Short mmCIF file of C-alpha atoms in Angstrom, two decimals:
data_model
loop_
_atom_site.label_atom_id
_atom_site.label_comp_id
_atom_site.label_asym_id
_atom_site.label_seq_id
_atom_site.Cartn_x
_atom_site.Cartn_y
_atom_site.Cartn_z
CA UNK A 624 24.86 27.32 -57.14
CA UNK A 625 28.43 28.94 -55.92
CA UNK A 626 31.10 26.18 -56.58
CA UNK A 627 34.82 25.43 -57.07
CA UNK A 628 35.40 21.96 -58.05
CA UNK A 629 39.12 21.11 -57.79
CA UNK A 630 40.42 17.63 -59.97
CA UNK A 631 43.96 16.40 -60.73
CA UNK A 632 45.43 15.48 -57.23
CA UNK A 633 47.15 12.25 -57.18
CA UNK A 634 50.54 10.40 -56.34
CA UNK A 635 53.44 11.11 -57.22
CA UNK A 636 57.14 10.44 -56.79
CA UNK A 637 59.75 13.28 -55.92
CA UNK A 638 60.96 15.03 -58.27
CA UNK A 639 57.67 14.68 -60.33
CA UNK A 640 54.78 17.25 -61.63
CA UNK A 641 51.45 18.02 -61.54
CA UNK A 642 48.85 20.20 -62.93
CA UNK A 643 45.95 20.89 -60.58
CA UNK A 644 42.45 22.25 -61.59
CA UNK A 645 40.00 24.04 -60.44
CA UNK A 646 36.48 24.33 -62.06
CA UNK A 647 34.28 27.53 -60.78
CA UNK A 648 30.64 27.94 -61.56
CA UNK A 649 27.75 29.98 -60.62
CA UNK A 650 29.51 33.55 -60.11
CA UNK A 651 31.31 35.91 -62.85
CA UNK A 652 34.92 34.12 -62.21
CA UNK A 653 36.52 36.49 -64.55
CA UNK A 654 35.46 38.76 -61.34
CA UNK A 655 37.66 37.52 -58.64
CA UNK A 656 40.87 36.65 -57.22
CA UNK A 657 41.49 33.55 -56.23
CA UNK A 658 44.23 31.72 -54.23
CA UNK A 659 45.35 28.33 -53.39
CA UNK A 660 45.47 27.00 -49.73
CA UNK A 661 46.64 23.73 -49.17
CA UNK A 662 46.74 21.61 -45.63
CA UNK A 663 49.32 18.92 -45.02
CA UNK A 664 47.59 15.32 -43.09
CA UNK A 665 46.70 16.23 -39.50
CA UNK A 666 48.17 20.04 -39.81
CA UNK A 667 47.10 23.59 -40.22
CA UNK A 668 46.22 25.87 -43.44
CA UNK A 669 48.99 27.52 -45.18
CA UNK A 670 48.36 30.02 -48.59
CA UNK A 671 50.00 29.03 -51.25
CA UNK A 672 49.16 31.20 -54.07
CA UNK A 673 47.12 33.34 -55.31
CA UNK A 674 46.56 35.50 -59.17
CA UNK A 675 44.24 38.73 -59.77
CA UNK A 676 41.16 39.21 -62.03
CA UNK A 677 42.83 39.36 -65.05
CA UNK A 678 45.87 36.87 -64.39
CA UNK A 679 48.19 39.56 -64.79
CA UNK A 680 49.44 39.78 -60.79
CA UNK A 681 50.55 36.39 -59.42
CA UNK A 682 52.10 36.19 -56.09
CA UNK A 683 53.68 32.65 -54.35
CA UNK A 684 54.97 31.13 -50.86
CA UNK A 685 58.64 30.89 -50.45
CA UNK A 686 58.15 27.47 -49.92
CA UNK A 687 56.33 27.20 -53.20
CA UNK A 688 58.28 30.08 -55.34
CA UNK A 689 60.22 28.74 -58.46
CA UNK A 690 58.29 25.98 -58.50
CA UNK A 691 54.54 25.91 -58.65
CA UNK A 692 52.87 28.60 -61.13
CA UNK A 693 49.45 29.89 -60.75
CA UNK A 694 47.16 30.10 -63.86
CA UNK A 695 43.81 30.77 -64.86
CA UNK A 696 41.27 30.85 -67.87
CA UNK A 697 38.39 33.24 -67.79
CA UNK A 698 36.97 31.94 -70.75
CA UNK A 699 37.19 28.42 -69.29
CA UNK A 700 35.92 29.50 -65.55
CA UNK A 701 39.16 27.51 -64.75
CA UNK A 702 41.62 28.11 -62.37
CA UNK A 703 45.07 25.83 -62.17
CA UNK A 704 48.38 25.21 -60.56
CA UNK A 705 51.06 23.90 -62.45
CA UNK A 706 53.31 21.91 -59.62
CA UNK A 707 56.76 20.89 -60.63
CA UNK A 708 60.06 19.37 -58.75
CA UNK A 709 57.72 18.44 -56.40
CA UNK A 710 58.87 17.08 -52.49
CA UNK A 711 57.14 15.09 -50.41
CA UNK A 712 56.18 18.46 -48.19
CA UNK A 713 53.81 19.06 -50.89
CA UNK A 714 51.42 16.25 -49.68
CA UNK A 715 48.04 17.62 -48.98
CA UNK A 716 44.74 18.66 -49.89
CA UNK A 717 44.78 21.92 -51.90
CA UNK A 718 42.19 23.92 -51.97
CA UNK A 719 40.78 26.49 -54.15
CA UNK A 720 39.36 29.29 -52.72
CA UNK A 721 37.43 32.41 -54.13
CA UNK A 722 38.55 35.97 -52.38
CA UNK A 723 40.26 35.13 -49.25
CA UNK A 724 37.09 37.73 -47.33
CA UNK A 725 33.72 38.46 -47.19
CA UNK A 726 32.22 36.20 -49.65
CA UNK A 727 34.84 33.64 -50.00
CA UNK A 728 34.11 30.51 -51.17
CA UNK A 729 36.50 27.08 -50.86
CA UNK A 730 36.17 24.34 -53.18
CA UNK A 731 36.00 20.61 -51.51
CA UNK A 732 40.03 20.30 -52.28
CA UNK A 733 42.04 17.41 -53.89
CA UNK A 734 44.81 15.62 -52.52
CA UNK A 735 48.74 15.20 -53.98
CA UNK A 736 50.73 12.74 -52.36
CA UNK A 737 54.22 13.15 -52.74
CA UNK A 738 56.26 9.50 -51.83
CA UNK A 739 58.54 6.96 -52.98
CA UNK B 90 55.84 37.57 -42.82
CA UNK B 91 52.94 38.05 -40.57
CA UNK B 92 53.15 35.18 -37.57
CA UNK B 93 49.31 34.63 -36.57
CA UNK B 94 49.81 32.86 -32.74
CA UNK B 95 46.42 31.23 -31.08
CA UNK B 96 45.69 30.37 -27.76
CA UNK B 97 44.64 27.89 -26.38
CA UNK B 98 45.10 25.03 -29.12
CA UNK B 99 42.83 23.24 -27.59
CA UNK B 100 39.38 24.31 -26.14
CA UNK B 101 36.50 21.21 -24.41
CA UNK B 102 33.18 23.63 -23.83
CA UNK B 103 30.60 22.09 -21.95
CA UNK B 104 27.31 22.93 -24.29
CA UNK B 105 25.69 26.00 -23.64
CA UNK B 106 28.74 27.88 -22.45
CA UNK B 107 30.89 30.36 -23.82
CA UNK B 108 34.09 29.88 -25.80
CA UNK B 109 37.00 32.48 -26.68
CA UNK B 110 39.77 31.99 -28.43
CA UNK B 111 42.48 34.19 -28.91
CA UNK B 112 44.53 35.36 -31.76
CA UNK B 113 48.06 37.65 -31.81
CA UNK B 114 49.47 39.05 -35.01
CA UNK B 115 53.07 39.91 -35.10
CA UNK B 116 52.40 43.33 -36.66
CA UNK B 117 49.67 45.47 -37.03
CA UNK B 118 46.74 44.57 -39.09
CA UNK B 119 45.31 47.88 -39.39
CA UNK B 120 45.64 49.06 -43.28
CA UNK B 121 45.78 52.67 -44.03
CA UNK B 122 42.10 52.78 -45.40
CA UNK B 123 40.89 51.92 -41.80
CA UNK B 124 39.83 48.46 -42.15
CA UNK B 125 41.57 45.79 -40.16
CA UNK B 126 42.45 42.35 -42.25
CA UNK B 127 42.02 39.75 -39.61
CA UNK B 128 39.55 36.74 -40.67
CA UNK B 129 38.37 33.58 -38.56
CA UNK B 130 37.37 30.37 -40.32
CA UNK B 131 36.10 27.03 -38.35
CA UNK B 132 36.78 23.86 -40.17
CA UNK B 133 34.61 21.25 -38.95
CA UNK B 134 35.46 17.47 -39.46
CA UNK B 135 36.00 16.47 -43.03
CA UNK B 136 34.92 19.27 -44.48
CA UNK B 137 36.70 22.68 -45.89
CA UNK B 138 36.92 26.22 -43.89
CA UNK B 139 34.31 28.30 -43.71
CA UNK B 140 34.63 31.44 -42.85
CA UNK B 141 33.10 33.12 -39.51
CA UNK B 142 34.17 36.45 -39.51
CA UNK B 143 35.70 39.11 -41.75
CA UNK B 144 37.56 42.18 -41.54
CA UNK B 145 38.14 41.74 -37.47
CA UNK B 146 34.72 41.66 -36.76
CA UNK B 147 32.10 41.43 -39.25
CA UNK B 148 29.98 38.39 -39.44
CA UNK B 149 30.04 36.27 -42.66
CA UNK B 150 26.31 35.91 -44.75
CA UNK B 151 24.52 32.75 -42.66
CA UNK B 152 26.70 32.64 -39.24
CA UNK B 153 24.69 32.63 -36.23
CA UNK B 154 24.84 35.70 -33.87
CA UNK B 155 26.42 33.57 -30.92
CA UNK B 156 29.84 34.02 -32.99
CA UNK B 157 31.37 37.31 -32.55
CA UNK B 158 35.06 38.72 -33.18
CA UNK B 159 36.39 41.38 -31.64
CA UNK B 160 39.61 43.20 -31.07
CA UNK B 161 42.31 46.05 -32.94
CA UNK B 162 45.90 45.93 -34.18
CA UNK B 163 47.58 42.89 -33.02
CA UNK B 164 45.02 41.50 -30.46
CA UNK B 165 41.82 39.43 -31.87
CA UNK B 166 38.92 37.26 -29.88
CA UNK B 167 36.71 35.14 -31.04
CA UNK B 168 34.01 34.78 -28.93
CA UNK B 169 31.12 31.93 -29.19
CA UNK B 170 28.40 33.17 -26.25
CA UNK B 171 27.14 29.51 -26.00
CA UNK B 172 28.14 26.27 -27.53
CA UNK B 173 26.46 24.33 -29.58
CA UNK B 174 27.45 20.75 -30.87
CA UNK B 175 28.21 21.64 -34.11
CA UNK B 176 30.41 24.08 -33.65
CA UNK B 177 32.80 21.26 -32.81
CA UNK B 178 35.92 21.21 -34.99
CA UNK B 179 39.14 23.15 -35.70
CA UNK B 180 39.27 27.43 -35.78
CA UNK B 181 41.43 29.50 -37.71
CA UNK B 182 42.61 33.42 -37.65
CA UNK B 183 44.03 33.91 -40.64
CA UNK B 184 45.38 37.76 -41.74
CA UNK B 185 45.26 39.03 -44.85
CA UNK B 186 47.14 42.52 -44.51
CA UNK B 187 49.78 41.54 -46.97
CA UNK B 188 51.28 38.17 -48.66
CA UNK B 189 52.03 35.71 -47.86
CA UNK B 190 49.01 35.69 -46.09
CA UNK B 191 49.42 33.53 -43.17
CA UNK B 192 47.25 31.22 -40.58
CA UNK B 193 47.15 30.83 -36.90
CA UNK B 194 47.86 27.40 -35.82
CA UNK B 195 44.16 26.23 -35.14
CA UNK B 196 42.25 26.16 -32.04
CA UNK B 197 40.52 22.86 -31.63
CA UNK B 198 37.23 22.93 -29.97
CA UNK B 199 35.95 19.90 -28.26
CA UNK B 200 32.46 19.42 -26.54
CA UNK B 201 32.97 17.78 -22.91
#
């Protein structure tokens, strides 16, 4: 079965960091880009992140730039996102997703809330 | 960046009638190797997006023929022909011509 399995959300204070993960399975990972969408309580989807095949090309959201750093492990089928200085705009439920397109695939997302 | 604007943002459908909802880009999504990158994605209650249609108007693997998207350049519909209950929840047009890829606002769809 197709699956992304994200793990690591949690709470935090400002200021803090985070390392999310996100476990694929059942398709050649080492295949596809994937990005990280994330969705604040009771608003829309906004993209995050996103790195190539390889892990060579990684591209960010002003909002997120400087800050969070996309990562992956082909060997591992793993994909993460290392969050630091964090602000309590980062609550939400981040999502992995596979190939933003035909095909895509979203993992069940994890949440990070960001308070004092 | 790309602003993705939907109307209406919210949408009650009596069962068995139609639905559109429409999506503006602020620039062209038309890339120079023809295709157009305009995506729609329904999120139904609790769980993540799915995605509906690709590339403007090509059906994802499993979506059921009432859902069809339409449109060119800056101007996208999403068209349900008839309602069905559970295709109650929130819809997305989402563009993915260039980063940062960007969303509409959502388009919540309510049975009456």
């Amino acid at each position: 079965e197709v699956q992304l399995v994200e793990s690591g959300g949690g709470v935090l204070q400002p200021g803090g960091s985070l390392r999310l993960s996100c476990a694929a399975s059942g398709f050649p990972f080492s295949s596809y880009w994937m990005h990280w969408v994330r969705q604040a309580p009771g608003k829309g989807l906004v993209w995050v992140s996103r790195i190539n095949s390889g892990g060579s090309i990684t591209t960010y959201a002003d909002s997120v730039r400087g800050r969070f750093t996309i990562s992956r492990d082909n060997a591992k089928n793993t994909l993460y996102l290392q969050m630091n200085s964090l602000r309590a705009e980062d609550t939400a439920v981040y999502y992995c997703v596979r190939d933003l397109g035909p095909g895509d695939i979203w993992g069940q997302g994890t949440t990070l809330t960001v308070s004092s | 960046d790309i602003v993705m604007t939907q109307s209406p943002l919210s949408l009650p459908v009596t069962p068995g009638e139609p639905a559109s909802i429409s999506c503006r880009s602020s620039q062209s999504l038309l890339h120079s190797n023809g295709y157009t990158y305009l995506n729609w994605y329904l999120q139904k209650p609790g769980q993540s997006p799915q995605l509906l249609i690709h590339l403007g108007s090509n059906r994802a693997s499993g979506v059921p023929d009432r859902f069809s998207g339409s449109g060119s350049r800056t101007d996208f519909t999403l068209k349900i022909t008839r309602v069905e209950a559970e295709d109650v929840g929130v819809y997305y047009c989402m563009q993915a011509l260039q980063t940062p890829i960007t969303f509409g606002q959502g388009t919540r769809l309510e049975i009456k």
